[in-house]
Coordinates of C-alpha atoms in Angstrom, one line a residue:
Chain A
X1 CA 145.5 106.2 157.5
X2 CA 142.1 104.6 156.4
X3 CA 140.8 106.0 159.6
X4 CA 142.0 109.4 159.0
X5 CA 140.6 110.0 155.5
X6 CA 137.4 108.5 156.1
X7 CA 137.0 110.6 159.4
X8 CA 138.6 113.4 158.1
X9 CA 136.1 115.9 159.5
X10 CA 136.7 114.6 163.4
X11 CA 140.3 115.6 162.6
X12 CA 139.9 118.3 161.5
X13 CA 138.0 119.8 163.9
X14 CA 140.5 118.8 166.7
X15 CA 143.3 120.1 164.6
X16 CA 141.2 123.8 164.9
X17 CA 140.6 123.1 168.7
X18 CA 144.5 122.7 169.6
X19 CA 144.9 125.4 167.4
X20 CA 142.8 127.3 169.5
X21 CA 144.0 126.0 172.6
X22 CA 147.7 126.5 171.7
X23 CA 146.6 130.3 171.2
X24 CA 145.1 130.8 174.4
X25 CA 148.2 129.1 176.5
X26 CA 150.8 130.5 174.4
X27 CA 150.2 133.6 173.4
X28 CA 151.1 136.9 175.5
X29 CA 148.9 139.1 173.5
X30 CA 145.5 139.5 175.2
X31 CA 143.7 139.9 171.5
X32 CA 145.3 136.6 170.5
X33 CA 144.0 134.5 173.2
X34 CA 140.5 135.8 172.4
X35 CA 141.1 135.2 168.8
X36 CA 142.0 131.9 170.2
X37 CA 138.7 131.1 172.1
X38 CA 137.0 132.2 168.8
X39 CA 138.6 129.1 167.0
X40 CA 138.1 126.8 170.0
X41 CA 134.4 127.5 169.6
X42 CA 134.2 127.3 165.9
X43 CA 136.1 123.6 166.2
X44 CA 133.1 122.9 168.7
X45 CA 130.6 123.5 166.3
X46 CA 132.1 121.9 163.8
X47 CA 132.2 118.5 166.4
X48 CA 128.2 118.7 166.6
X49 CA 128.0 119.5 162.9
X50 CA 130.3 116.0 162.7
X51 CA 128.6 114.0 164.6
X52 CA 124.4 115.0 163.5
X53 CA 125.2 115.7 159.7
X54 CA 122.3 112.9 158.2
X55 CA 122.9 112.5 154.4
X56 CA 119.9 113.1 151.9
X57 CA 118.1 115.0 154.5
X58 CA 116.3 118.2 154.0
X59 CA 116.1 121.2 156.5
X60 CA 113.8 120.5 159.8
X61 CA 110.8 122.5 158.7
X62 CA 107.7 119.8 158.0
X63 CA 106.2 120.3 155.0
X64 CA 102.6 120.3 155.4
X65 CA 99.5 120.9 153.9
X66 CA 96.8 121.3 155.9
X67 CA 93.4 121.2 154.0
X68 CA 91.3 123.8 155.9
X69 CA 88.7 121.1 155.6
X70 CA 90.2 118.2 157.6
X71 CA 92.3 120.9 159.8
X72 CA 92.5 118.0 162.2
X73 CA 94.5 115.6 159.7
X74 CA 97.3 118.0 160.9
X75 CA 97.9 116.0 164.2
X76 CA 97.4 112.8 162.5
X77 CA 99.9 113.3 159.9
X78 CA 102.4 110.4 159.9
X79 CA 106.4 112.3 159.3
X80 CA 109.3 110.2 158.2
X81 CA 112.2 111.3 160.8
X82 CA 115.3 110.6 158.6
X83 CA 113.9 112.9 156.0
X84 CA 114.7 115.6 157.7
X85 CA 117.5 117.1 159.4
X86 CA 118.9 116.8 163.2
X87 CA 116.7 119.7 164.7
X88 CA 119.0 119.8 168.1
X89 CA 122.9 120.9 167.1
X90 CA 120.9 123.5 165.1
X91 CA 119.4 124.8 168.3
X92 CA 121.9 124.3 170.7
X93 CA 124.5 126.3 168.1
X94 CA 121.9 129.0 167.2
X95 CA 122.0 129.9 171.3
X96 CA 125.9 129.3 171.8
X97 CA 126.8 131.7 168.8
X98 CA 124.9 134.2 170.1
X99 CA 126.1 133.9 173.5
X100 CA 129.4 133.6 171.7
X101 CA 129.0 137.3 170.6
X102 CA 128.1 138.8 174.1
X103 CA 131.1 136.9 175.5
X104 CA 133.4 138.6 173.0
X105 CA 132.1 141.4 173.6
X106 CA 132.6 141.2 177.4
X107 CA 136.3 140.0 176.6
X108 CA 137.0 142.8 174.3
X109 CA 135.9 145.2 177.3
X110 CA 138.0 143.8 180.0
X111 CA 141.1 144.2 177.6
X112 CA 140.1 147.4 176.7
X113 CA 140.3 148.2 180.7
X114 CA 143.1 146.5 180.9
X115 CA 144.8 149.0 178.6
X116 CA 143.8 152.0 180.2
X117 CA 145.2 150.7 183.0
X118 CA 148.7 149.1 182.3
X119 CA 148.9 151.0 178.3
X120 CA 149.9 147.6 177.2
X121 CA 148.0 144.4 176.5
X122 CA 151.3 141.6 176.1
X123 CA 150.9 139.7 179.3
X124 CA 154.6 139.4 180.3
X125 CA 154.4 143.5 180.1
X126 CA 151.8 143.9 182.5
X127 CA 153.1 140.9 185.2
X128 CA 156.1 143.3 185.2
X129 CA 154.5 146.2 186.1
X130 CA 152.6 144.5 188.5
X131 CA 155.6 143.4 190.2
X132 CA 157.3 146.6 190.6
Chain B
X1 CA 156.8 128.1 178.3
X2 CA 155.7 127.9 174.9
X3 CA 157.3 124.5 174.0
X4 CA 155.4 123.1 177.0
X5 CA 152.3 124.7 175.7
X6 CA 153.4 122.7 172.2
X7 CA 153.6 119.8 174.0
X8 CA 150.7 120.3 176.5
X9 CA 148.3 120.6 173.2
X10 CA 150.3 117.8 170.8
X11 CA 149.3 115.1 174.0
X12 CA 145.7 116.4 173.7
X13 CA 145.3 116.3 170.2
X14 CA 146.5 113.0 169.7
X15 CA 144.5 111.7 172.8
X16 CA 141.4 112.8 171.0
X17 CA 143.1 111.8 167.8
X18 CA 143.2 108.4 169.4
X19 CA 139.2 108.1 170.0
X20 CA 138.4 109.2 166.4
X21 CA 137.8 105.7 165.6
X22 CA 134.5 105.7 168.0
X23 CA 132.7 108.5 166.1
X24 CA 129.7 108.2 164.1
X25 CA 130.9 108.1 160.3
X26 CA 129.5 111.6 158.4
X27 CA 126.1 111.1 157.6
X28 CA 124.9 108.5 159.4
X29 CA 121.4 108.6 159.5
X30 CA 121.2 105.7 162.4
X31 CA 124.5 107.4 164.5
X32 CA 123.6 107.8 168.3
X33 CA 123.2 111.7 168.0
X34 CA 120.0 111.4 165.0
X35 CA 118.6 108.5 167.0
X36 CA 116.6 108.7 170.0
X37 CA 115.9 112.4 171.3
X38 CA 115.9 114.3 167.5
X39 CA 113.2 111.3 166.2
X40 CA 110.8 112.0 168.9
X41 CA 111.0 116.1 168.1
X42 CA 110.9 115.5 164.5
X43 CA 107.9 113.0 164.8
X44 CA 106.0 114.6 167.5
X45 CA 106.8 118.4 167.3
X46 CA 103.8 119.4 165.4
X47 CA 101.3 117.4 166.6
X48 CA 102.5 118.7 170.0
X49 CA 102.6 122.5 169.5
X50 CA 101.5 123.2 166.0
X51 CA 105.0 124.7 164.5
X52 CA 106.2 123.5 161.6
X53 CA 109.7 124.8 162.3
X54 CA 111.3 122.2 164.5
X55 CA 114.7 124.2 165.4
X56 CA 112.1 127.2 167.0
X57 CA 109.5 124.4 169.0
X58 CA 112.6 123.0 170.7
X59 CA 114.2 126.2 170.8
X60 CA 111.5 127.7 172.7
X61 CA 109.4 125.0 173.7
X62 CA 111.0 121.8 174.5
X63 CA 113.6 123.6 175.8
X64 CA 113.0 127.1 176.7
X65 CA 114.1 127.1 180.3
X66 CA 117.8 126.5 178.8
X67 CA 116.8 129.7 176.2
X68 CA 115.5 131.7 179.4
X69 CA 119.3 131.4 180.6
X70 CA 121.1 132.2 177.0
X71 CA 119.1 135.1 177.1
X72 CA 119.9 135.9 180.8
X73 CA 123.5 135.3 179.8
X74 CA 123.0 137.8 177.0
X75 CA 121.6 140.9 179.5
X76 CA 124.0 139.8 181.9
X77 CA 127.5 140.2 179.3
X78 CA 126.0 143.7 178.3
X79 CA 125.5 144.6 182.2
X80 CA 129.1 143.6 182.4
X81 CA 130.8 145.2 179.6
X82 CA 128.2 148.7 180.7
X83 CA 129.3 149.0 184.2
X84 CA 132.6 147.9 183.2
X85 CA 133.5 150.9 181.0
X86 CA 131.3 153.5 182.6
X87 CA 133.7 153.6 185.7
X88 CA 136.9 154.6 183.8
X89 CA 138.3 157.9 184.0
X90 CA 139.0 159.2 180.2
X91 CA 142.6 158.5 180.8
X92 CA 143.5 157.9 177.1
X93 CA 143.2 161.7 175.7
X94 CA 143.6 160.6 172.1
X95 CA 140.1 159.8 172.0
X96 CA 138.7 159.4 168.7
X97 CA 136.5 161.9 167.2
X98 CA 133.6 161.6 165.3
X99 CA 134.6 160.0 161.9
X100 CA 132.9 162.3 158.8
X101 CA 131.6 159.9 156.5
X102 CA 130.0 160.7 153.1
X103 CA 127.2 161.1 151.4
X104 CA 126.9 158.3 149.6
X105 CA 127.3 156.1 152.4
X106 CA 124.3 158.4 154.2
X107 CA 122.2 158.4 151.5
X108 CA 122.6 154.4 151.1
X109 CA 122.0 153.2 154.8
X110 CA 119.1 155.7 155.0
X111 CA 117.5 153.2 152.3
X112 CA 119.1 150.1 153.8
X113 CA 118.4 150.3 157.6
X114 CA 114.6 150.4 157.4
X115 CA 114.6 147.4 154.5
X116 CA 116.8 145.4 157.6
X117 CA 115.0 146.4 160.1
X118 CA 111.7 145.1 158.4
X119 CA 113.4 142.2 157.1
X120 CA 114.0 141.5 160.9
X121 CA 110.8 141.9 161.9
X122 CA 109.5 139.1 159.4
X123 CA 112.1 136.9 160.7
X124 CA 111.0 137.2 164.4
X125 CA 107.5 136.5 163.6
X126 CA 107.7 134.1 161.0
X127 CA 110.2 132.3 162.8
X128 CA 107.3 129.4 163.0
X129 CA 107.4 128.6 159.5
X130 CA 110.6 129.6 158.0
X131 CA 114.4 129.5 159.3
X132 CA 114.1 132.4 161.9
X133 CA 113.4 133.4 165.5
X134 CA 114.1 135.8 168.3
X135 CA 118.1 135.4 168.7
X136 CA 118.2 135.7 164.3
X137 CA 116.1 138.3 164.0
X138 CA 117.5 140.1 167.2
X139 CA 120.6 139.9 165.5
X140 CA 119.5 141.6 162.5
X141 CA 117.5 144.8 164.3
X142 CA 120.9 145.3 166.5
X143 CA 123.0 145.4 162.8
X144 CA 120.7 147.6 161.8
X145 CA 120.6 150.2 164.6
X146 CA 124.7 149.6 164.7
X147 CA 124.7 150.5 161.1
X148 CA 122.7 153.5 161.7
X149 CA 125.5 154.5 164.5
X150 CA 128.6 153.8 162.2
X151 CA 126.6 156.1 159.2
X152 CA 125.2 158.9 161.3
X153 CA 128.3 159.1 164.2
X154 CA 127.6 157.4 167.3
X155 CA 125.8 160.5 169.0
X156 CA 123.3 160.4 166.3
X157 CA 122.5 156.8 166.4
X158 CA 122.7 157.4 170.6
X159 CA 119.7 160.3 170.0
X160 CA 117.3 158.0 168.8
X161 CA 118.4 154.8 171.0
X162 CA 119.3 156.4 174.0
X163 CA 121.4 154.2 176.9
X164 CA 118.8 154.4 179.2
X165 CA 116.4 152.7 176.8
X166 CA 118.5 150.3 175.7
X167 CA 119.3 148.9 179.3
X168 CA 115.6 149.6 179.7
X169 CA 114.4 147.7 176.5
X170 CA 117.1 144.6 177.0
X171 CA 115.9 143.6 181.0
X172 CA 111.8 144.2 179.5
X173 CA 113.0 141.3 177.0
X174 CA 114.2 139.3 179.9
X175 CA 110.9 140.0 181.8
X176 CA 109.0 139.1 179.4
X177 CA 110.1 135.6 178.6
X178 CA 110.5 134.9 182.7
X179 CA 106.8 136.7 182.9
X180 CA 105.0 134.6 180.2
X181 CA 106.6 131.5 182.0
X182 CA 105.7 133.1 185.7
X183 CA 102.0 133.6 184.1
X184 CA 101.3 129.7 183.1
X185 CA 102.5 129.1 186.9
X186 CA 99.8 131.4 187.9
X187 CA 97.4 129.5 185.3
X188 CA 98.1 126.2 186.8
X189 CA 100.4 124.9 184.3
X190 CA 104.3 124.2 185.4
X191 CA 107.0 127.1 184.6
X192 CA 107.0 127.8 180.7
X193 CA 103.8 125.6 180.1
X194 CA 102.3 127.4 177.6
X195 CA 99.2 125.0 177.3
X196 CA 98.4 126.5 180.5
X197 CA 97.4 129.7 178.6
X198 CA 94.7 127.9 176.5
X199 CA 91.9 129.1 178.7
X200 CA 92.4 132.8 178.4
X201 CA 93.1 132.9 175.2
X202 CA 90.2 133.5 172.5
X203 CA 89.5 129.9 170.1
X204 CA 92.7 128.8 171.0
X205 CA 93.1 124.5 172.3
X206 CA 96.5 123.9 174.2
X207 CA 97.9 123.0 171.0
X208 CA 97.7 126.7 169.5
X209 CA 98.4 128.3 173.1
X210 CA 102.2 126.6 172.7
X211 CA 102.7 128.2 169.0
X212 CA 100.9 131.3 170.7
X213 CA 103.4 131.3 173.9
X214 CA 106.6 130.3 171.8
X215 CA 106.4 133.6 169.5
X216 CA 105.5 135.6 173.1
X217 CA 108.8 133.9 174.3
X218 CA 110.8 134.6 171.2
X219 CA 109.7 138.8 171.1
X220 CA 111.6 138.8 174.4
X221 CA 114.2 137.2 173.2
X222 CA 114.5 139.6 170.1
X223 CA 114.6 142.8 172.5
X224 CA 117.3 141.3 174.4
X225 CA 119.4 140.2 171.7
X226 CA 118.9 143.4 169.8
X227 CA 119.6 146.2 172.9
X228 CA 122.6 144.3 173.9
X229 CA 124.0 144.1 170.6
X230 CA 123.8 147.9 170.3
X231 CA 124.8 148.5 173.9
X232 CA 127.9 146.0 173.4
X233 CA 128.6 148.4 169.9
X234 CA 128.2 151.5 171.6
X235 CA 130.3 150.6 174.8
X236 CA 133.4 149.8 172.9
X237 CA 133.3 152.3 170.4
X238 CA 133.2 154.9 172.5
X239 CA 135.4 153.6 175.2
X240 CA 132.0 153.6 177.9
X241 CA 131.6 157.5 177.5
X242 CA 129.0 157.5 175.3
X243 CA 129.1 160.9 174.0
X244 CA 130.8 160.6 170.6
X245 CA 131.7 157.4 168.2
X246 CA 133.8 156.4 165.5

């Protein structure tokens, strides 16, 4: 129970993933089960959130002053890592949102097709008209 | 099949449940993920390429042959979702027609799109010193042409952006990050060196030439992001016909 509270946040975000995951299995509707992968993903970047979050630290831009004078003293300068915040979930996450559009926007296409096709987008309605 | 999906996804959960214990406590400054790899960028970034934002140096820098790819992944999903909607027959008849909206709305996006569309262009190129880059500010220049298509009706926004140009515009982003990385081949340097640039470049050490080659890298990246946002819009709006909107 100790575990749970204090980790809360790990929980959490595998509570959204099965969430998501139950969607995508479970559901017939062709929407839900992209509305599903959108909560999967969102539980994923909650996880590297989780595990980089560093506390007292500031965003990961280096605050500098470069004295056009000594303009070299910029490659000297000494920078205090734990001041600043975990650089790579931020770039890894700014890339998979993105992407995470242009995949929804791919999977919103094929249903779209599939609609014209069929006029239905519940899966167990099309399997049956693909068996007749 | 449902209650073996439930059961399926309970097992899962409380698998992963189970290795909860072995995570990193919430802001841990020494957990495994804030020690090794993220010291050495936040230590070494700007002495290494002169950018004082360390989310664009390893966006574009450190790792910019994984960002070649996003953005390849990003031309490629619009490519899809074109050639995917362009061969359907208009089947559906009830197709929607252009939506009338008012003046008020008109009149406000008129003063809105080009205050967004600057806004993005400060966040592309001052993505070296302030939270910003080519997929943020990509974003914001495809919300703004999208907003110009839900204001104006679809055939409107299409006037100005035409399809051509937007497939056009979205592989020239692609070609010009692959093309800046091809070039510091060509210079001697190894795919995506940018230090290889130093040479041609005017008072410029291979310090500057990485700052110079990341902001090259991250244009490219905001044509892409930004034609294949609109392309995405304008492809399901208009169920692939492309000859009226909303």
């Amino acid at each position: 129970m100790n575990l749970i509270i204090a980790k809360f946040n790990y929980v959490l975000y595998i509570v959204l993933m099965m969430m998501g995951l139950w969607a995508m299995i479970a559901k017939s509707n062709l929407i839900k089960k992209v509305v599903g992968l959108g909560i999967f993903q969102t539980a994923i970047i909650l996880f590297y959130i989780s595990i980089s979050v560093k506390k007292g630290a500031n965003i990961p831009i280096i605050h500098h002053h470069v004295d056009p004078n000594h303009a070299a003293d910029a490659a000297h300068m000494v920078i205090d890592a734990a001041k600043y915040a975990n650089p790579l979930p931020h770039v890894l996450m700014l890339t998979a949102i993105v992407v995470g559009v242009a995949t929804l926007g791919l999977a919103l296409t094929i249903i779209q097709h599939i609609y014209q096709e069929h006029h239905t987008i519940e899966e167990d309605e099309i399997l049956e008209q693909l068996n007749q | 099949m449902k209650k073996l999906a439930a059961v399926m996804v309970m097992i899962t959960g409380l698998c992963l449940i189970a290795g909860v214990g072995d995570f990193p406590n919430w802001g841990d400054p020494n957990s495994p993920a804030n020690s090794y790899l993220s010291t050495y960028y936040l230590t070494n970034a700007i002495s290494d390429t002169a950018v004082p934002n360390i989310v664009t140096a390893i966006l574009a820098d450190y790792r910019g042959y994984d960002t070649m790819f996003e953005t390849v992944v990003v031309f490629v999903a619009g490519l899809g979702i074109l050639f995917l909607l362009r061969g359907t027959k208009k089947k559906l008849g009830d197709h929607p027609t252009a939506f009338p909206s008012s003046s008020i709305v008109r009149t406000a996006c008129r003063i809105m799109i080009p205050m967004m569309q600057l806004f993005a262009l400060y966040v592309v190129a001052h993505g070296h010193h302030s939270p910003g880059g080519g997929f943020q500010g990509g974003v914001i220049l495809g919300a703004s042409v999208i907003l110009l298509a839900i204001s104006e009706g679809l055939s409107d926004g299409l006037k100005r952006i035409t399809l051509k140009n937007t497939i056009k515009w979205s592989a020239i982003g692609v070609l010009i990050y692959s093309g800046i990385g091809t070039f510091s081949m060509l210079l001697g340097g190894n795919f995506l060196d940018y230090s290889a640039w130093a040479p041609i470049l005017p008072a410029t050490d291979a310090v500057m030439a990485r700052s110079h080659g990341m902001l090259g890298v991250e244009i490219g990246v905001a044509l892409t992001v930004m034609t294949v946002m609109f392309s995405i819009y304008a492809d399901l709006a208009s169920h692939g016909q492309m000859d009226e909107g909303l």
